[in-house]
Coordinates of C-alpha atoms and ligand atoms in Angstrom, one line a residue:
M1 CA -19.2 11.6 22.8
T2 CA -19.0 8.5 25.0
M3 CA -18.2 7.3 28.0
V4 CA -15.2 5.2 26.8
M5 CA -15.3 7.8 23.8
D6 CA -14.2 10.6 26.3
D7 CA -11.4 8.4 28.0
V8 CA -10.0 6.8 25.7
V9 CA -9.6 11.1 23.7
A10 CA -8.1 12.3 26.9
R11 CA -5.9 9.2 28.0
E12 CA -4.5 9.6 24.7
A13 CA -4.3 13.1 24.8
R14 CA -2.2 12.8 27.6
H15 CA 0.1 10.5 26.5
V16 CA 0.4 9.9 23.4
L17 CA 2.9 11.5 20.4
Q18 CA 0.5 13.8 18.2
T19 CA 1.6 13.1 15.1
Y20 CA -2.5 11.5 14.1
R21 CA -5.1 13.8 13.8
R22 CA -7.8 10.9 14.8
Q23 CA -11.1 10.8 13.8
P24 CA -13.6 10.9 16.9
V25 CA -14.8 7.3 16.5
T26 CA -13.4 4.5 18.1
F27 CA -13.6 1.3 16.6
V28 CA -14.0 -1.9 19.2
R29 CA -14.7 -4.7 16.8
G30 CA -15.0 -6.1 14.0
E31 CA -16.9 -8.7 11.3
G32 CA -16.8 -9.3 7.6
V33 CA -16.0 -6.0 5.5
R34 CA -18.3 -4.4 9.2
L35 CA -16.8 -1.9 11.7
F36 CA -18.9 -1.1 14.9
D37 CA -18.2 1.1 17.1
S38 CA -17.9 1.6 21.0
D39 CA -22.2 2.6 20.7
G40 CA -22.5 -0.4 19.1
R41 CA -22.8 1.0 15.6
E42 CA -22.0 -0.5 12.6
Y43 CA -19.9 0.6 9.7
L44 CA -19.5 -0.5 5.7
D45 CA -15.7 -0.9 5.9
L46 CA -14.2 0.9 2.2
L47 CA -10.7 1.8 3.8
S48 CA -10.0 -1.4 5.4
G49 CA -6.9 0.2 7.9
I50 CA -5.7 1.9 4.5
G51 CA -5.2 -1.6 2.8
V52 CA -4.0 -4.2 5.1
A53 CA -7.2 -6.4 6.2
A54 CA -7.7 -7.4 2.9
L55 CA -9.8 -10.2 4.7
G56 CA -11.9 -8.3 6.0
H57 CA -11.9 -8.1 10.1
G58 CA -12.3 -11.5 12.6
H59 CA -11.8 -13.6 9.1
P60 CA -12.3 -17.5 10.7
A61 CA -9.4 -18.5 8.3
L62 CA -6.7 -15.7 9.9
T63 CA -8.2 -15.8 13.4
R64 CA -7.7 -19.3 13.4
A65 CA -4.1 -19.8 12.5
V66 CA -2.9 -16.0 14.2
A67 CA -3.9 -17.7 17.5
E68 CA -2.3 -21.2 16.9
Q69 CA 0.1 -19.6 15.8
A70 CA 0.6 -17.6 18.9
G71 CA 0.4 -20.5 20.9
T72 CA 2.9 -22.4 19.1
L73 CA 6.0 -19.8 18.7
I74 CA 5.6 -16.7 17.3
H75 CA 9.3 -15.5 17.2
T76 CA 12.8 -16.8 16.9
S77 CA 15.2 -14.2 15.7
N78 CA 16.5 -15.0 11.5
L79 CA 19.4 -15.8 13.9
F80 CA 17.9 -19.5 13.5
Y81 CA 15.8 -20.4 10.5
H82 CA 11.4 -21.4 11.2
P83 CA 9.3 -23.1 8.6
L84 CA 7.1 -20.5 7.3
Q85 CA 10.0 -17.6 5.8
G86 CA 10.7 -20.0 2.9
E87 CA 6.9 -20.8 1.8
V88 CA 5.7 -17.0 2.2
A89 CA 8.5 -16.1 -0.5
E90 CA 7.7 -19.7 -2.4
R91 CA 4.1 -17.7 -2.9
L92 CA 5.1 -14.4 -3.2
A93 CA 7.4 -16.4 -6.3
Q94 CA 4.7 -17.9 -8.0
L95 CA 2.9 -14.5 -7.4
S96 CA 5.3 -12.1 -8.8
G97 CA 7.6 -13.9 -10.8
L98 CA 10.4 -12.4 -8.5
P99 CA 12.5 -15.3 -6.8
R100 CA 13.6 -14.3 -3.5
A101 CA 12.4 -12.8 -1.1
F102 CA 13.8 -10.3 2.0
F103 CA 11.4 -9.9 5.2
C104 CA 10.8 -6.5 7.4
N105 CA 7.3 -5.2 9.0
S106 CA 6.3 -1.8 7.1
G107 CA 6.1 -1.2 3.4
T108 CA 8.6 1.9 4.5
E109 CA 10.8 -0.8 5.2
A110 CA 10.5 -3.0 2.1
V111 CA 10.6 0.8 0.3
E112 CA 14.2 1.4 2.3
A113 CA 15.5 -2.3 1.6
C114 CA 14.6 -1.3 -2.6
L115 CA 16.8 1.0 -2.7
K116 CA 19.2 -0.2 -0.3
F117 CA 19.4 -3.5 -2.1
A118 CA 19.9 -0.9 -5.9
R119 CA 23.0 0.8 -4.1
R120 CA 24.4 -2.6 -3.2
Y121 CA 23.8 -3.8 -7.1
W122 CA 26.3 -1.4 -9.1
Y123 CA 28.8 -1.4 -5.8
T124 CA 28.8 -5.0 -6.0
K125 CA 29.3 -4.4 -10.1
G126 CA 32.2 -2.1 -9.4
E127 CA 30.6 1.0 -11.2
P128 CA 28.8 2.6 -7.7
R129 CA 25.6 4.6 -8.6
R130 CA 24.1 7.1 -6.3
E131 CA 21.1 8.3 -7.9
F132 CA 17.0 7.3 -7.9
V133 CA 14.4 8.7 -10.3
A134 CA 11.1 9.2 -8.6
L135 CA 7.2 10.5 -9.3
D136 CA 6.5 13.8 -8.6
E137 CA 3.3 12.4 -7.2
S138 CA 5.1 9.7 -4.9
F139 CA 4.6 7.8 -1.3
H140 CA 7.2 6.1 -0.5
G141 CA 7.3 5.6 3.6
R142 CA 8.3 7.8 6.3
T143 CA 12.1 6.3 6.4
F144 CA 15.2 8.8 5.8
G145 CA 15.3 6.7 2.4
S146 CA 11.7 6.0 1.6
L147 CA 11.0 10.3 2.3
S148 CA 14.3 10.5 0.2
V149 CA 12.0 9.3 -2.4
T150 CA 8.5 10.7 -1.9
S151 CA 7.8 14.2 -3.3
D152 CA 5.2 15.6 -1.1
E153 CA 7.3 19.2 0.8
H154 CA 5.4 19.1 3.8
Y155 CA 6.4 15.4 4.5
R156 CA 10.5 16.2 3.8
T157 CA 11.4 19.5 4.6
P158 CA 11.5 19.3 8.0
F159 CA 13.8 16.4 8.0
E160 CA 16.4 17.5 5.2
P161 CA 18.8 17.2 4.4
L162 CA 17.6 13.9 3.0
L163 CA 19.3 11.8 0.6
P164 CA 20.5 13.8 -2.3
S165 CA 20.5 13.0 -6.0
V166 CA 17.1 11.5 -6.4
T167 CA 15.2 13.4 -9.6
F168 CA 11.3 13.9 -8.7
V169 CA 9.5 13.8 -12.7
K170 CA 6.3 14.4 -12.8
T171 CA 3.8 11.3 -13.6
N172 CA 2.7 10.0 -16.4
D173 CA 5.0 11.8 -18.5
A174 CA 6.7 9.5 -20.3
A175 CA 9.1 12.4 -22.0
A176 CA 10.9 13.8 -19.0
L177 CA 10.9 10.4 -17.9
T178 CA 13.5 9.3 -20.5
R179 CA 14.8 12.8 -20.0
A180 CA 16.1 12.5 -16.3
V181 CA 17.4 9.0 -16.4
S182 CA 20.7 8.4 -17.1
N183 CA 24.1 6.0 -16.9
Q184 CA 24.1 7.3 -13.4
S185 CA 21.1 6.1 -12.1
A186 CA 20.7 2.9 -9.5
A187 CA 17.3 2.9 -10.1
I188 CA 13.5 4.6 -11.1
I189 CA 11.3 3.5 -8.1
A190 CA 7.1 4.5 -8.9
E191 CA 4.1 3.4 -7.9
P192 CA 2.7 1.4 -10.4
V193 CA -0.6 2.7 -9.4
I194 CA 0.1 5.8 -7.0
G195 CA -1.7 5.7 -3.9
E196 CA -1.0 8.8 -1.6
G197 CA -1.0 10.6 -4.2
G198 CA -4.1 10.0 -5.6
I199 CA -5.2 6.8 -7.2
K200 CA -3.7 7.6 -10.5
P201 CA -2.5 4.4 -13.0
L202 CA 0.5 4.9 -14.2
T203 CA 0.0 5.0 -18.6
P204 CA 1.2 2.4 -20.6
A205 CA 3.0 5.3 -22.6
F206 CA 4.6 5.5 -19.5
A207 CA 4.9 2.4 -18.3
A208 CA 6.3 1.6 -21.8
A209 CA 9.2 5.1 -21.3
I210 CA 10.4 2.8 -17.9
A211 CA 11.1 -0.1 -19.8
E212 CA 12.7 1.5 -22.4
A213 CA 15.7 3.7 -19.8
C214 CA 16.0 1.1 -17.8
A215 CA 17.2 -1.1 -21.4
R216 CA 18.6 1.8 -22.4
T217 CA 21.2 2.9 -19.0
G218 CA 21.4 -0.8 -17.0
A219 CA 18.8 1.6 -14.3
L220 CA 17.1 -0.6 -11.9
Y221 CA 13.4 -0.6 -11.5
I222 CA 11.7 -1.0 -8.1
A223 CA 7.6 -1.5 -8.0
D224 CA 6.4 0.3 -4.7
E225 CA 3.4 -2.0 -4.8
V226 CA 2.6 -1.4 -1.0
Q227 CA -0.4 -0.6 -1.8
S228 CA -1.5 -1.6 -4.9
G229 CA -0.2 -4.6 -4.7
L230 CA -1.7 -8.5 -3.1
G231 CA -4.4 -8.3 -5.9
R232 CA -6.1 -5.2 -5.4
T233 CA -6.6 -3.9 -8.7
G234 CA -7.5 -7.5 -9.8
H235 CA -4.2 -8.8 -11.2
P236 CA -1.8 -9.9 -8.4
F237 CA 0.8 -7.2 -9.0
Y238 CA -0.5 -4.2 -10.9
F239 CA 2.8 -4.1 -12.6
Q240 CA 2.1 -6.9 -14.2
A241 CA -1.0 -5.5 -16.1
L242 CA 1.7 -2.5 -17.4
G243 CA 3.7 -5.2 -19.0
L244 CA 6.6 -3.7 -16.2
Q245 CA 9.6 -6.2 -15.4
P246 CA 10.6 -4.9 -12.4
H247 CA 13.9 -6.0 -10.7
L248 CA 13.0 -5.0 -7.0
V249 CA 9.0 -4.9 -5.5
A250 CA 8.0 -3.3 -2.0
V251 CA 5.2 -5.7 -0.2
G252 CA 3.7 -4.9 3.0
K253 CA -0.2 -3.6 3.6
A254 CA -2.2 -6.6 2.8
L255 CA 0.9 -9.4 2.9
G256 CA -1.0 -9.9 6.4
G257 CA -3.9 -8.9 6.1
G258 CA -3.4 -6.7 9.6
V259 CA -0.6 -8.3 11.2
P260 CA 2.3 -6.1 10.0
V261 CA 4.7 -8.2 7.5
G262 CA 6.4 -6.8 4.4
A263 CA 8.9 -7.5 1.9
A264 CA 11.3 -6.9 -0.9
L265 CA 11.0 -8.3 -3.1
V266 CA 14.2 -9.4 -5.6
S267 CA 14.9 -10.5 -9.1
Q268 CA 18.0 -13.2 -9.5
Q269 CA 19.9 -10.6 -11.3
V270 CA 19.9 -8.2 -8.2
A271 CA 19.9 -11.4 -5.1
D272 CA 23.7 -12.8 -6.7
T273 CA 25.1 -9.1 -6.0
I274 CA 23.8 -9.3 -2.5
S275 CA 25.9 -10.8 0.5
F276 CA 25.5 -12.6 3.9
G277 CA 25.5 -9.2 6.7
D278 CA 23.7 -6.7 4.1
H279 CA 20.6 -6.1 5.5
G280 CA 18.5 -7.1 8.2
T281 CA 15.8 -6.7 10.8
T282 CA 15.0 -8.8 14.3
Y283 CA 11.6 -9.3 13.5
G284 CA 11.2 -9.1 9.9
G285 CA 8.9 -12.6 8.7
N286 CA 8.7 -14.1 12.1
L287 CA 6.4 -17.0 12.4
L288 CA 3.7 -15.3 13.5
A289 CA 3.7 -12.4 10.3
C290 CA 4.4 -15.8 8.4
R291 CA 1.7 -17.2 9.1
A292 CA -0.6 -14.5 9.2
A293 CA 0.7 -13.9 5.4
L294 CA 0.2 -17.7 3.7
C295 CA -2.5 -17.5 5.3
V296 CA -3.8 -14.4 3.1
L297 CA -1.8 -15.9 -0.1
T298 CA -3.8 -19.0 0.1
E299 CA -6.6 -16.9 0.3
L300 CA -5.9 -14.8 -2.8
M301 CA -4.1 -17.5 -4.6
D302 CA -6.3 -20.7 -3.5
G303 CA -9.6 -19.6 -2.0
G304 CA -10.8 -18.4 -5.3
L305 CA -10.0 -14.9 -4.4
A306 CA -8.5 -13.3 -6.6
E307 CA -10.9 -14.3 -9.2
Q308 CA -13.7 -13.1 -6.5
I309 CA -11.4 -9.1 -6.8
R310 CA -12.2 -9.2 -10.3
R311 CA -15.8 -10.0 -10.7
V312 CA -16.6 -7.5 -7.8
G313 CA -14.5 -5.1 -9.2
R314 CA -15.9 -4.9 -12.4
H315 CA -19.3 -4.6 -9.9
F316 CA -17.5 -1.8 -8.1
E317 CA -16.5 0.5 -11.0
Q318 CA -19.8 0.6 -12.5
R319 CA -21.6 2.0 -9.1
V320 CA -18.7 4.3 -8.5
R321 CA -18.5 5.7 -11.8
A322 CA -22.6 6.7 -11.2
I323 CA -22.1 7.8 -8.2
G324 CA -19.3 9.9 -9.4
A325 CA -21.1 10.9 -12.5
A326 CA -24.0 11.8 -10.6
H327 CA -22.7 14.2 -8.0
P328 CA -20.9 16.7 -11.7
S329 CA -20.7 19.9 -9.5
L330 CA -18.8 17.7 -6.8
V331 CA -16.6 15.2 -8.6
S332 CA -14.2 15.9 -11.8
E333 CA -12.4 12.6 -12.0
V334 CA -13.3 8.9 -11.2
R335 CA -10.0 6.7 -11.2
G336 CA -8.7 3.7 -10.3
T337 CA -8.8 -0.7 -10.6
G338 CA -10.3 -3.2 -9.0
L339 CA -10.9 -2.9 -5.5
M340 CA -8.6 0.8 -5.7
W341 CA -11.2 4.1 -6.4
G342 CA -10.7 7.2 -5.9
L343 CA -13.1 9.9 -6.6
E344 CA -11.4 13.7 -7.0
L345 CA -13.3 16.0 -5.8
T346 CA -13.6 19.4 -7.2
R347 CA -12.9 21.1 -3.7
D348 CA -11.6 19.8 -0.6
A349 CA -12.3 16.0 0.3
A350 CA -12.0 16.3 4.7
A351 CA -15.9 16.9 5.1
V352 CA -16.3 13.2 3.2
V353 CA -15.0 11.5 5.4
P354 CA -17.0 13.0 8.8
A355 CA -20.4 13.2 6.4
G356 CA -19.3 9.1 6.2
L357 CA -19.1 8.5 9.3
E358 CA -22.7 9.7 9.7
R359 CA -24.3 7.3 7.6
G360 CA -22.3 4.1 8.5
V361 CA -19.2 4.6 6.4
V362 CA -16.0 4.2 6.1
V363 CA -13.4 6.1 3.6
N364 CA -10.4 8.4 3.6
R365 CA -8.8 11.5 2.0
T366 CA -5.8 11.3 0.5
A367 CA -4.3 14.0 -2.1
E368 CA -6.3 16.9 -0.3
S369 CA -9.0 16.7 -3.1
V370 CA -10.2 12.9 -3.2
V371 CA -11.9 10.1 -1.8
R372 CA -10.1 6.7 -1.3
L373 CA -11.6 3.6 -1.0
L374 CA -9.6 0.3 -0.3
P375 CA -12.0 -1.8 0.7
P376 CA -10.8 -5.3 2.1
L377 CA -11.2 -7.8 -0.6
V378 CA -13.4 -10.0 0.1
I379 CA -16.3 -7.8 0.2
T380 CA -19.3 -8.9 -2.1
E381 CA -21.6 -7.1 -4.2
P382 CA -24.6 -6.4 -2.3
D383 CA -22.3 -5.3 0.5
V384 CA -20.7 -2.9 -2.5
D385 CA -24.3 -1.7 -3.2
V386 CA -24.7 -0.9 0.3
A387 CA -21.7 0.8 1.1
L388 CA -21.2 2.7 -2.1
A389 CA -25.4 4.4 -1.7
R390 CA -23.6 5.5 1.8
V391 CA -21.0 7.4 -0.4
D392 CA -23.6 8.8 -2.4
A393 CA -24.9 10.2 0.2
A394 CA -22.4 11.4 1.8
L395 CA -21.2 13.0 -1.4
G396 CA -24.9 14.5 -1.8
A397 CA -24.7 16.7 1.7
V398 CA -21.3 17.5 1.2
G399 CA -22.5 18.7 -2.3
A400 CA -25.1 20.8 -0.6
L401 CA -23.1 22.4 1.6
Ligands
PLP501 C1 3.3 2.9 -2.1 C2 3.1 2.6 -1.3 N1 4.8 2.6 -0.3 C3 4.8 2.8 1.7 C4 4.0 3.3 2.4 C5 4.4 2.8 3.4 O1 4.1 2.0 4.4 P1 4.2 2.4 5.9 O2 3.2 2.7 6.4 O3 3.5 0.3 5.8 O4 5.5 2.2 6.1 C6 2.9 3.3 2.2 C7 1.9 3.6 2.8 O5 1.1 4.0 2.6 C8 2.4 3.1 0.1 O6 1.6 3.7 0.6

């Protein structure tokens, strides 16, 4: 380890609450899909800060927009109008088909807002419903509401009691979902592509069961697109690929390209039941966040990025499936869509992360046995080839252990 690393690690060990087990790398600079550490070593980024740096690092338009906005006006609070929030909401409405947005600062806050709006909907209708139906491999965030609909016992148990009346059903078990949703269900919440749970797209049959259960009981559907949304899957949102019509959509991560911003997108039917003062936040949708979001959405919608993601996504799929097939005793399944991929290993995937870093590629482990790949959405075919060759080499090294 270098001096810089030693200093950084020692100071953090003294003063930063130890909630993260970090990899021993200090990134100091980025350029496109490349990251550079404090020793000047270069890495190809197949994680993009967990699906956040959609435009890569140091993107010229985003850099200019953020710098210019920072020099003009950063924040005024939601007590006043500013010119950008409506513009971002309008763009999100065009992309999602949901006409209204509530802005917040993170994915978990977007989910919290969706859960609250679902309760508010039933309260306003005069028939309060408390219950939520969620999936057994879900991850929706760490605040109390989001944690209550997140299934992993490791995250939940130390913080109980959480919200009561959440029923978890097996992912993609349509019959179980149908049994769980009743006239008491306020909402079903599900990620259209399960992210932290191991990159698992919902099946069309399961999506049909969600639509049927909502139609039968009136329950709302909350699509958590925090990880899968905004082009990553090759669709603006993956609920569209599944033919679903959510009443609420949680968005975060990629929306600000690295500037923290989230949003709950709301159907008119739900919006009609929300009143002034029902929910709020100091920072949510401030000028800096909205300027960044507008830049990301403009690249996605007007800059040809959506078409590029579909094209590069097809190439990525071919390469990542070939790599999976080349390691048959280590890789049991390759799952994903667009630029959102997971390699399910036959063992814990933790060793692949340092093996990747040694070879100059950033990947992540999730759900213990899955190597997760969430490259910046701007990645091109040649960089995919180099990055995945490094993943291939890392898998080879781990397989030989
Ligand atoms: C699907 C999903 N929902 C919610 C969240 C929580 O987002 P945040 O970490 O920004 O609070 C995440 C984060 O990984 C996520 O993947």
